[in-house]
Short mmCIF file of C-alpha atoms and ligand atoms in Angstrom, two decimals:
data_model
loop_
_atom_site.label_atom_id
_atom_site.label_comp_id
_atom_site.label_asym_id
_atom_site.label_seq_id
_atom_site.Cartn_x
_atom_site.Cartn_y
_atom_site.Cartn_z
CA UNK A 1 144.36 217.96 -45.34
CA UNK A 2 141.01 218.76 -44.55
CA UNK A 3 138.85 218.63 -40.95
CA UNK A 4 138.23 215.45 -38.95
CA UNK A 5 135.94 213.89 -37.87
CA UNK A 6 135.72 214.83 -34.32
CA UNK A 7 136.35 218.73 -35.91
CA UNK A 8 132.67 218.21 -38.18
CA UNK A 9 131.07 217.13 -35.63
CA UNK A 10 129.72 220.87 -34.57
CA UNK A 11 130.03 222.64 -31.25
CA UNK A 12 126.57 221.61 -29.68
CA UNK A 13 127.17 217.60 -29.59
CA UNK A 14 130.66 217.95 -28.16
CA UNK A 15 128.73 219.70 -25.80
CA UNK A 16 125.33 216.91 -25.45
CA UNK A 17 125.31 213.55 -23.80
CA UNK A 18 123.38 210.80 -25.12
CA UNK A 19 119.53 210.39 -23.64
CA UNK A 20 119.60 208.02 -20.83
CA UNK A 21 116.13 206.18 -21.03
CA UNK A 22 114.93 203.71 -17.77
CA UNK A 23 116.69 200.43 -17.98
CA UNK A 24 114.85 197.91 -19.77
CA UNK A 25 113.51 195.54 -18.06
CA UNK A 26 115.13 193.71 -20.69
CA UNK A 27 118.62 194.70 -20.24
CA UNK A 28 117.17 193.62 -16.49
CA UNK A 29 116.78 190.19 -16.74
CA UNK A 30 119.97 189.72 -19.16
CA UNK A 31 121.88 191.36 -16.67
CA UNK A 32 120.70 189.47 -13.31
CA UNK A 33 118.78 186.54 -15.31
CA UNK A 34 115.99 187.97 -12.66
CA UNK A 35 112.57 186.65 -13.78
CA UNK A 36 110.34 189.19 -12.06
CA UNK A 37 111.02 192.66 -12.75
CA UNK A 38 108.82 195.68 -12.43
CA UNK A 39 109.84 198.75 -13.55
CA UNK A 40 108.50 202.29 -12.68
CA UNK A 41 111.22 204.30 -14.30
CA UNK A 42 110.18 205.64 -17.65
CA UNK A 43 106.42 206.73 -16.28
CA UNK A 44 104.74 204.18 -18.65
CA UNK A 45 101.26 203.90 -17.63
CA UNK A 46 100.94 200.82 -15.57
CA UNK A 47 97.91 199.24 -16.69
CA UNK A 48 99.43 198.59 -20.99
CA UNK A 49 97.16 200.55 -23.69
CA UNK A 50 93.69 201.24 -23.76
CA UNK A 51 91.71 198.52 -24.41
CA UNK A 52 90.42 199.94 -27.46
CA UNK A 53 93.63 200.40 -28.80
CA UNK A 54 94.38 196.36 -28.21
CA UNK A 55 90.87 196.02 -29.41
CA UNK A 56 92.16 198.14 -33.15
CA UNK A 57 95.40 196.56 -32.92
CA UNK A 58 92.95 193.56 -33.92
CA UNK A 59 91.36 194.69 -36.30
CA UNK A 60 93.86 195.98 -37.85
CA UNK A 61 96.11 192.29 -37.95
CA UNK A 62 92.84 191.16 -40.00
CA UNK A 63 91.82 193.70 -41.89
CA UNK A 64 94.49 196.00 -42.63
CA UNK A 65 97.39 194.34 -42.15
CA UNK A 66 97.48 193.55 -45.63
CA UNK A 67 98.06 197.31 -46.80
CA UNK A 68 101.43 197.19 -44.85
CA UNK A 69 103.49 197.19 -47.71
CA UNK A 70 102.08 201.24 -48.50
CA UNK A 71 103.28 204.46 -46.60
CA UNK A 72 101.49 205.74 -43.98
CA UNK A 73 99.58 208.96 -45.05
CA UNK A 74 101.88 211.42 -44.23
CA UNK A 75 98.85 213.49 -43.24
CA UNK A 76 97.85 211.83 -40.47
CA UNK A 77 94.63 212.51 -42.02
CA UNK A 78 91.90 210.84 -39.96
CA UNK A 79 93.35 211.33 -36.43
CA UNK A 80 93.79 214.82 -37.58
CA UNK A 81 90.04 215.24 -37.78
CA UNK A 82 89.73 213.22 -34.29
CA UNK A 83 92.75 215.00 -32.28
CA UNK A 84 90.37 218.57 -34.70
CA UNK A 85 87.44 218.05 -32.90
CA UNK A 86 88.36 216.54 -29.29
CA UNK A 87 90.61 220.54 -29.12
CA UNK A 88 87.70 221.97 -31.54
CA UNK A 89 90.51 223.60 -33.91
CA UNK A 90 91.06 223.67 -36.43
CA UNK A 91 92.68 220.40 -37.96
CA UNK A 92 95.63 222.41 -40.45
CA UNK A 93 96.36 223.28 -36.30
CA UNK A 94 97.41 219.53 -35.01
CA UNK A 95 101.04 218.19 -36.33
CA UNK A 96 101.45 214.55 -35.61
CA UNK A 97 105.11 213.11 -34.08
CA UNK A 98 106.92 209.89 -33.40
CA UNK A 99 105.55 210.85 -30.35
CA UNK A 100 105.76 214.23 -29.25
CA UNK A 101 109.27 214.11 -28.44
CA UNK A 102 109.00 214.40 -32.43
CA UNK A 103 107.09 217.65 -32.24
CA UNK A 104 109.57 219.07 -29.61
CA UNK A 105 112.55 218.39 -31.88
CA UNK A 106 111.42 219.49 -34.94
CA UNK A 107 109.96 222.56 -33.50
CA UNK A 108 113.66 223.11 -32.68
CA UNK A 109 114.40 222.73 -36.02
CA UNK A 110 112.45 225.71 -37.41
CA UNK A 111 112.96 228.41 -34.42
CA UNK A 112 116.32 228.25 -34.09
CA UNK A 113 119.83 227.40 -35.16
CA UNK A 114 123.18 229.07 -33.98
CA UNK A 115 123.15 232.38 -32.74
CA UNK A 116 120.29 231.69 -31.16
CA UNK A 117 119.10 230.62 -27.64
CA UNK A 118 116.47 227.87 -25.86
CA UNK A 119 115.36 228.92 -22.89
CA UNK A 120 113.89 226.67 -20.23
CA UNK A 121 114.47 225.41 -16.43
CA UNK A 122 116.97 223.72 -14.33
CA UNK A 123 115.45 219.91 -13.77
CA UNK A 124 113.76 220.69 -16.90
CA UNK A 125 112.52 217.09 -19.54
CA UNK A 126 116.45 216.73 -20.88
CA UNK A 127 115.51 216.69 -24.30
CA UNK A 128 114.32 220.54 -23.97
CA UNK A 129 118.82 220.84 -23.88
CA UNK A 130 118.68 218.08 -26.49
CA UNK A 131 116.95 219.44 -29.22
CA UNK A 132 117.73 222.84 -29.26
CA UNK A 133 121.92 221.96 -29.49
CA UNK A 134 121.42 219.55 -31.62
CA UNK A 135 120.27 222.62 -34.01
CA UNK A 136 123.63 224.78 -32.11
CA UNK A 137 121.26 226.96 -30.32
CA UNK A 138 122.69 227.83 -26.59
CA UNK A 139 121.03 226.68 -24.22
CA UNK A 140 120.14 228.91 -21.15
CA UNK A 141 118.58 227.39 -18.01
CA UNK A 142 116.52 229.39 -16.22
CA UNK A 143 117.70 228.72 -12.71
CA UNK A 144 115.01 226.75 -10.42
CA UNK A 145 112.96 228.12 -7.61
CA UNK A 146 114.53 226.59 -4.33
CA UNK A 147 114.06 223.69 -2.21
CA UNK A 148 112.00 225.36 0.42
CA UNK A 149 109.92 227.00 -2.16
CA UNK A 150 106.25 226.43 -2.23
CA UNK A 151 106.75 224.46 -5.39
CA UNK A 152 110.31 223.56 -4.91
CA UNK A 153 112.82 222.45 -7.85
CA UNK A 154 109.53 224.16 -9.93
CA UNK A 155 109.84 226.52 -13.65
CA UNK A 156 110.78 230.47 -11.83
CA UNK A 157 108.57 232.14 -14.94
CA UNK A 158 109.52 235.63 -13.49
CA UNK A 159 113.54 234.27 -13.72
CA UNK A 160 112.80 232.78 -17.82
CA UNK A 161 112.08 236.74 -18.29
CA UNK A 162 116.00 237.49 -17.74
CA UNK A 163 117.13 234.86 -19.55
CA UNK A 164 114.51 235.59 -22.92
CA UNK A 165 116.23 238.59 -25.34
CA UNK A 166 116.76 238.92 -28.68
CA UNK A 167 117.64 235.88 -29.62
CA UNK A 168 115.35 233.81 -28.04
CA UNK A 169 114.22 231.44 -30.40
CA UNK A 170 111.99 228.74 -27.99
CA UNK A 171 111.34 228.76 -24.68
CA UNK A 172 110.54 225.78 -23.01
CA UNK A 173 108.38 224.93 -20.01
CA UNK A 174 106.98 221.76 -18.84
CA UNK A 175 103.07 221.49 -17.16
CA UNK A 176 103.62 219.18 -14.67
CA UNK A 177 107.65 218.44 -15.87
CA UNK A 178 109.48 215.90 -15.46
CA UNK A 179 111.86 214.63 -13.63
CA UNK A 180 109.69 217.21 -10.57
CA UNK A 181 105.99 216.55 -11.38
CA UNK A 182 105.73 220.57 -10.32
CA UNK A 183 103.47 222.51 -12.14
CA UNK A 184 101.38 226.33 -13.20
CA UNK A 185 99.29 227.99 -12.12
CA UNK A 186 97.37 228.36 -15.51
CA UNK A 187 97.09 232.05 -14.52
CA UNK A 188 101.01 231.88 -14.61
CA UNK A 189 101.01 230.81 -17.63
CA UNK A 190 98.71 233.39 -18.70
CA UNK A 191 100.77 236.45 -18.34
CA UNK A 192 103.92 234.68 -18.79
CA UNK A 193 102.10 234.62 -22.41
CA UNK A 194 101.33 237.90 -22.39
CA UNK A 195 104.41 239.24 -21.45
CA UNK A 196 106.96 236.63 -22.98
CA UNK A 197 107.33 239.31 -26.81
CA UNK A 198 105.20 237.67 -30.10
CA UNK A 199 107.91 236.36 -32.25
CA UNK A 200 109.36 233.94 -29.85
CA UNK A 201 107.81 231.11 -29.05
CA UNK A 202 106.42 229.28 -26.07
CA UNK A 203 106.49 225.20 -26.45
CA UNK A 204 103.88 224.23 -23.33
CA UNK A 205 104.93 220.89 -22.81
CA UNK A 206 101.52 218.82 -21.93
CA UNK A 207 102.65 215.66 -21.92
CA UNK A 208 101.44 215.39 -18.12
CA UNK A 209 98.15 216.84 -18.50
CA UNK A 210 95.81 214.99 -18.06
CA UNK A 211 96.76 213.58 -14.77
CA UNK A 212 96.37 216.64 -12.88
CA UNK A 213 93.96 217.16 -10.46
CA UNK A 214 90.17 219.37 -13.06
CA UNK A 215 91.17 222.66 -10.17
CA UNK A 216 94.55 222.47 -11.42
CA UNK A 217 94.59 222.11 -15.05
CA UNK A 218 95.27 224.78 -17.62
CA UNK A 219 92.61 225.68 -20.69
CA UNK A 220 95.53 225.98 -22.67
CA UNK A 221 93.22 225.72 -26.24
CA UNK A 222 92.29 229.10 -25.40
CA UNK A 223 95.12 230.45 -25.37
CA UNK A 224 96.28 228.85 -28.62
CA UNK A 225 93.69 231.89 -30.28
CA UNK A 226 96.04 234.65 -28.39
CA UNK A 227 99.36 234.03 -29.28
CA UNK A 228 100.45 233.06 -32.30
CA UNK A 229 103.86 233.07 -31.16
CA UNK A 230 102.06 228.89 -28.17
CA UNK A 231 102.69 225.31 -29.36
CA UNK A 232 100.96 222.52 -27.57
CA UNK A 233 102.35 219.43 -27.27
CA UNK A 234 100.02 216.68 -26.16
CA UNK A 235 101.10 213.05 -25.76
CA UNK A 236 99.52 209.24 -26.64
CA UNK A 237 102.91 207.75 -24.02
CA UNK A 238 101.06 208.72 -21.24
CA UNK A 239 97.94 208.56 -20.08
CA UNK A 240 96.14 206.21 -23.04
CA UNK A 241 99.38 204.19 -22.95
CA UNK A 242 100.61 203.97 -26.19
CA UNK A 243 104.66 204.92 -25.42
CA UNK A 244 105.64 201.88 -27.22
CA UNK A 245 103.23 203.55 -30.92
CA UNK A 246 105.14 206.98 -30.46
CA UNK A 247 102.34 208.98 -31.65
CA UNK A 248 102.11 213.10 -30.29
CA UNK A 249 101.00 216.16 -31.31
CA UNK A 250 101.68 219.74 -31.35
CA UNK A 251 98.70 222.65 -30.91
CA UNK A 252 99.50 226.07 -32.77
CA UNK A 253 98.52 229.06 -34.56
CA UNK A 254 98.07 227.64 -38.72
CA UNK A 255 101.20 229.20 -39.77
CA UNK A 256 104.28 228.13 -37.09
CA UNK A 257 101.92 224.16 -37.86
CA UNK A 258 102.77 225.19 -41.79
CA UNK A 259 106.44 225.73 -41.37
CA UNK A 260 106.31 222.50 -38.98
CA UNK A 261 105.50 220.33 -41.25
CA UNK A 262 108.23 221.72 -44.43
CA UNK A 263 110.71 220.14 -42.86
CA UNK A 264 108.93 216.75 -41.16
CA UNK A 265 109.62 214.09 -42.28
CA UNK A 266 106.86 212.93 -44.42
CA UNK A 267 105.57 209.73 -42.91
CA UNK A 268 106.64 210.58 -39.58
CA UNK A 269 103.86 208.84 -37.97
CA UNK A 270 103.25 205.23 -39.01
CA UNK A 271 100.74 203.41 -40.35
CA UNK A 272 99.59 200.85 -37.21
CA UNK A 273 100.28 204.46 -34.81
CA UNK A 274 97.55 206.00 -36.59
CA UNK A 275 95.21 203.38 -36.63
CA UNK A 276 95.70 202.58 -32.87
CA UNK A 277 96.04 206.78 -31.89
CA UNK A 278 92.26 207.03 -33.43
CA UNK A 279 90.60 203.87 -31.43
CA UNK A 280 93.11 206.02 -27.84
CA UNK A 281 91.05 208.53 -28.23
CA UNK A 282 87.52 207.83 -28.15
CA UNK A 283 88.35 204.83 -24.76
CA UNK A 284 87.16 207.93 -22.14
CA UNK A 285 86.18 204.57 -19.77
CA UNK A 286 90.57 204.22 -19.75
CA UNK A 287 91.68 207.59 -19.55
CA UNK A 288 88.88 208.34 -16.89
CA UNK A 289 90.60 205.20 -15.09
CA UNK A 290 93.69 205.93 -15.29
CA UNK A 291 93.32 209.11 -14.16
CA UNK A 292 91.59 208.36 -10.74
CA UNK A 293 93.93 205.61 -10.11
CA UNK A 294 96.99 207.12 -10.29
CA UNK A 295 95.96 209.70 -8.42
CA UNK A 296 95.00 207.56 -5.26
CA UNK A 297 97.89 205.66 -6.10
CA UNK A 298 100.30 208.44 -5.87
CA UNK A 299 98.38 210.55 -2.83
CA UNK A 300 98.54 207.03 -1.42
CA UNK A 301 102.32 206.45 -2.53
CA UNK A 302 103.36 210.07 -1.79
CA UNK A 303 102.31 209.10 2.23
CA UNK A 304 104.14 205.90 2.68
CA UNK A 305 107.39 207.66 1.46
CA UNK A 306 106.44 211.02 3.61
CA UNK A 307 106.14 208.57 5.79
CA UNK A 308 109.29 206.72 6.04
CA UNK A 309 111.31 210.78 6.41
CA UNK A 310 111.46 210.88 2.52
CA UNK A 311 110.65 214.46 1.26
CA UNK A 312 108.28 213.88 -1.68
CA UNK A 313 108.92 217.33 -4.60
CA UNK A 314 104.72 217.59 -4.68
CA UNK A 315 103.47 216.44 -7.41
CA UNK A 316 100.68 215.96 -10.53
CA UNK A 317 101.84 213.51 -13.33
CA UNK A 318 102.23 209.73 -12.84
CA UNK A 319 105.50 210.02 -10.77
CA UNK A 320 106.85 211.16 -7.94
CA UNK A 321 110.62 212.74 -7.01
CA UNK A 322 112.08 212.03 -4.18
CA UNK A 323 114.89 212.75 -1.69
CA UNK A 324 116.51 209.47 -0.44
CA UNK A 325 118.87 211.22 1.83
CA UNK A 326 121.90 210.38 0.22
CA UNK A 327 123.50 209.65 -3.29
CA UNK A 328 120.61 208.19 -4.96
CA UNK A 329 122.16 205.43 -8.21
CA UNK A 330 123.74 203.40 -4.87
CA UNK A 331 119.99 203.18 -4.14
CA UNK A 332 118.94 202.61 -7.25
CA UNK A 333 121.55 200.09 -8.30
CA UNK A 334 120.64 198.71 -4.92
CA UNK A 335 117.53 197.94 -6.37
CA UNK A 336 117.61 196.80 -9.75
CA UNK A 337 119.19 193.48 -7.26
CA UNK A 338 115.70 193.38 -6.47
CA UNK A 339 113.98 193.91 -9.14
CA UNK A 340 112.94 196.81 -9.05
CA UNK A 341 113.48 199.85 -11.30
CA UNK A 342 113.43 203.46 -11.11
CA UNK A 343 114.86 206.31 -12.39
CA UNK A 344 118.43 207.78 -10.47
CA UNK A 345 118.23 211.72 -11.00
CA UNK A 346 121.32 212.23 -11.25
CA UNK A 347 122.26 213.60 -14.66
CA UNK A 348 119.53 215.79 -13.97
CA UNK A 349 121.44 217.46 -11.65
CA UNK A 350 119.58 216.56 -8.38
CA UNK A 351 121.60 213.41 -6.88
CA UNK A 352 120.44 212.48 -4.20
CA UNK A 353 116.53 212.26 -5.60
CA UNK A 354 114.64 209.34 -6.86
CA UNK A 355 112.35 209.56 -9.59
CA UNK A 356 109.48 207.22 -9.16
CA UNK A 357 106.11 206.02 -11.42
CA UNK A 358 103.51 205.80 -9.79
CA UNK A 359 102.83 202.02 -10.85
CA UNK A 360 99.52 199.83 -9.45
CA UNK A 361 99.00 199.56 -6.39
CA UNK A 362 100.82 195.98 -5.92
CA UNK A 363 103.79 197.63 -7.70
CA UNK A 364 103.90 199.69 -5.67
CA UNK A 365 104.36 197.67 -2.68
CA UNK A 366 106.31 195.48 -4.42
CA UNK A 367 108.41 198.94 -4.45
CA UNK A 368 107.86 199.70 -1.33
CA UNK A 369 109.52 196.48 0.33
CA UNK A 370 112.25 197.04 -1.88
CA UNK A 371 113.12 200.69 -1.09
CA UNK A 372 112.97 199.94 2.67
CA UNK A 373 115.24 196.65 2.27
CA UNK A 374 117.44 198.69 0.22
CA UNK A 375 117.46 201.73 3.34
CA UNK A 376 118.05 199.45 5.80
CA UNK A 377 121.32 197.77 4.42
CA UNK A 378 122.90 201.92 3.55
C1 PLP B 401 107.99 216.02 -20.17
C2 PLP B 401 107.39 215.16 -20.98
N1 PLP B 401 107.31 215.55 -22.68
C3 PLP B 401 107.58 214.75 -23.45
C4 PLP B 401 107.89 213.65 -23.38
C5 PLP B 401 107.87 213.02 -24.10
O1 PLP B 401 107.26 211.89 -24.87
P1 PLP B 401 107.15 211.47 -25.94
O2 PLP B 401 107.78 211.66 -27.14
O3 PLP B 401 106.60 209.61 -26.09
O4 PLP B 401 104.98 211.76 -26.48
C6 PLP B 401 108.13 212.83 -22.02
C7 PLP B 401 108.89 211.62 -21.96
O5 PLP B 401 108.44 211.06 -21.11
C8 PLP B 401 107.80 214.06 -21.28
O6 PLP B 401 108.84 213.32 -20.02
#
């Protein structure tokens, strides 16, 4: 008789729900027939892609497109050289991914499996349980700091230590974290790295690092020399505006990079993305502009929300999570009818919170007007 397909899918998969992304603009156009829509649901860069990337793309179409029948450079030689130079690290310690999600998943596949566990915070990025359960590892969610803490909903690193045991393969920490926007002080991360057993991999997810204030931003590069178990992940999706092209990377010890590379799909980053990411890395003006504008707009958006009596979680990312004081999914749905897409956090067990990406000044105004009209009716 054999087993049913249902039985063949392993236990970790049965416990999972597919990742729910921010609603695409075209879906809303189709569903509601709206023409003017703003999307502040996926923490994308509101200023689009770095101009150097647009130029590199055009140049690629002119000169490089005739080589598209060739496989990409699977080793990503040129981009790795540039990333390595940027971080003053050996190129063999850089691992490229199809977005940083890819390197998160690869890390889980190397260090997790049945009988192992992954430790991460309550309200942490939804991909951590997905990549852990996908390889049938146990997931251990560490209760987050409470709503009244100095860093409400933030990671409680002391409590992490109570959840780590001899079967822990990977600990995921995100600073700043999504969906909360909360962050960890560099001293706290360093103390944590010193305490975690050296055989436990610590992933430090820095997808939003560039958005942090200079004074708060850790220099994780120096830790990589001291902690062979540290995996730092970065992305081109946020500050460089390249979410659609999918490039991210990990900085690790040479040993960890070697293991990850053994299971990496040989051509996981495509030719166009490799070419554009090199241009993005060099576009320092765009990065500086994005950081500066985000800081100004984030502060003003937080003030506007607070003025409406809506409590914001402190954020050093390019989004703000706030308490609507009522179930947020109906608020989200009503806002769709106003042509504004935000993110309800019911799936993160924060059923009264909404997450809004910090947009351009104009987008933020449209968002606030839509929110006002929805909350007035509620
Ligand atoms: C905390 C965090 N890490 C990683 C990612 C993955 O981004 P990407 O795969 O686009 O690099 C995201 C995306 O939203 C994120 O919020």
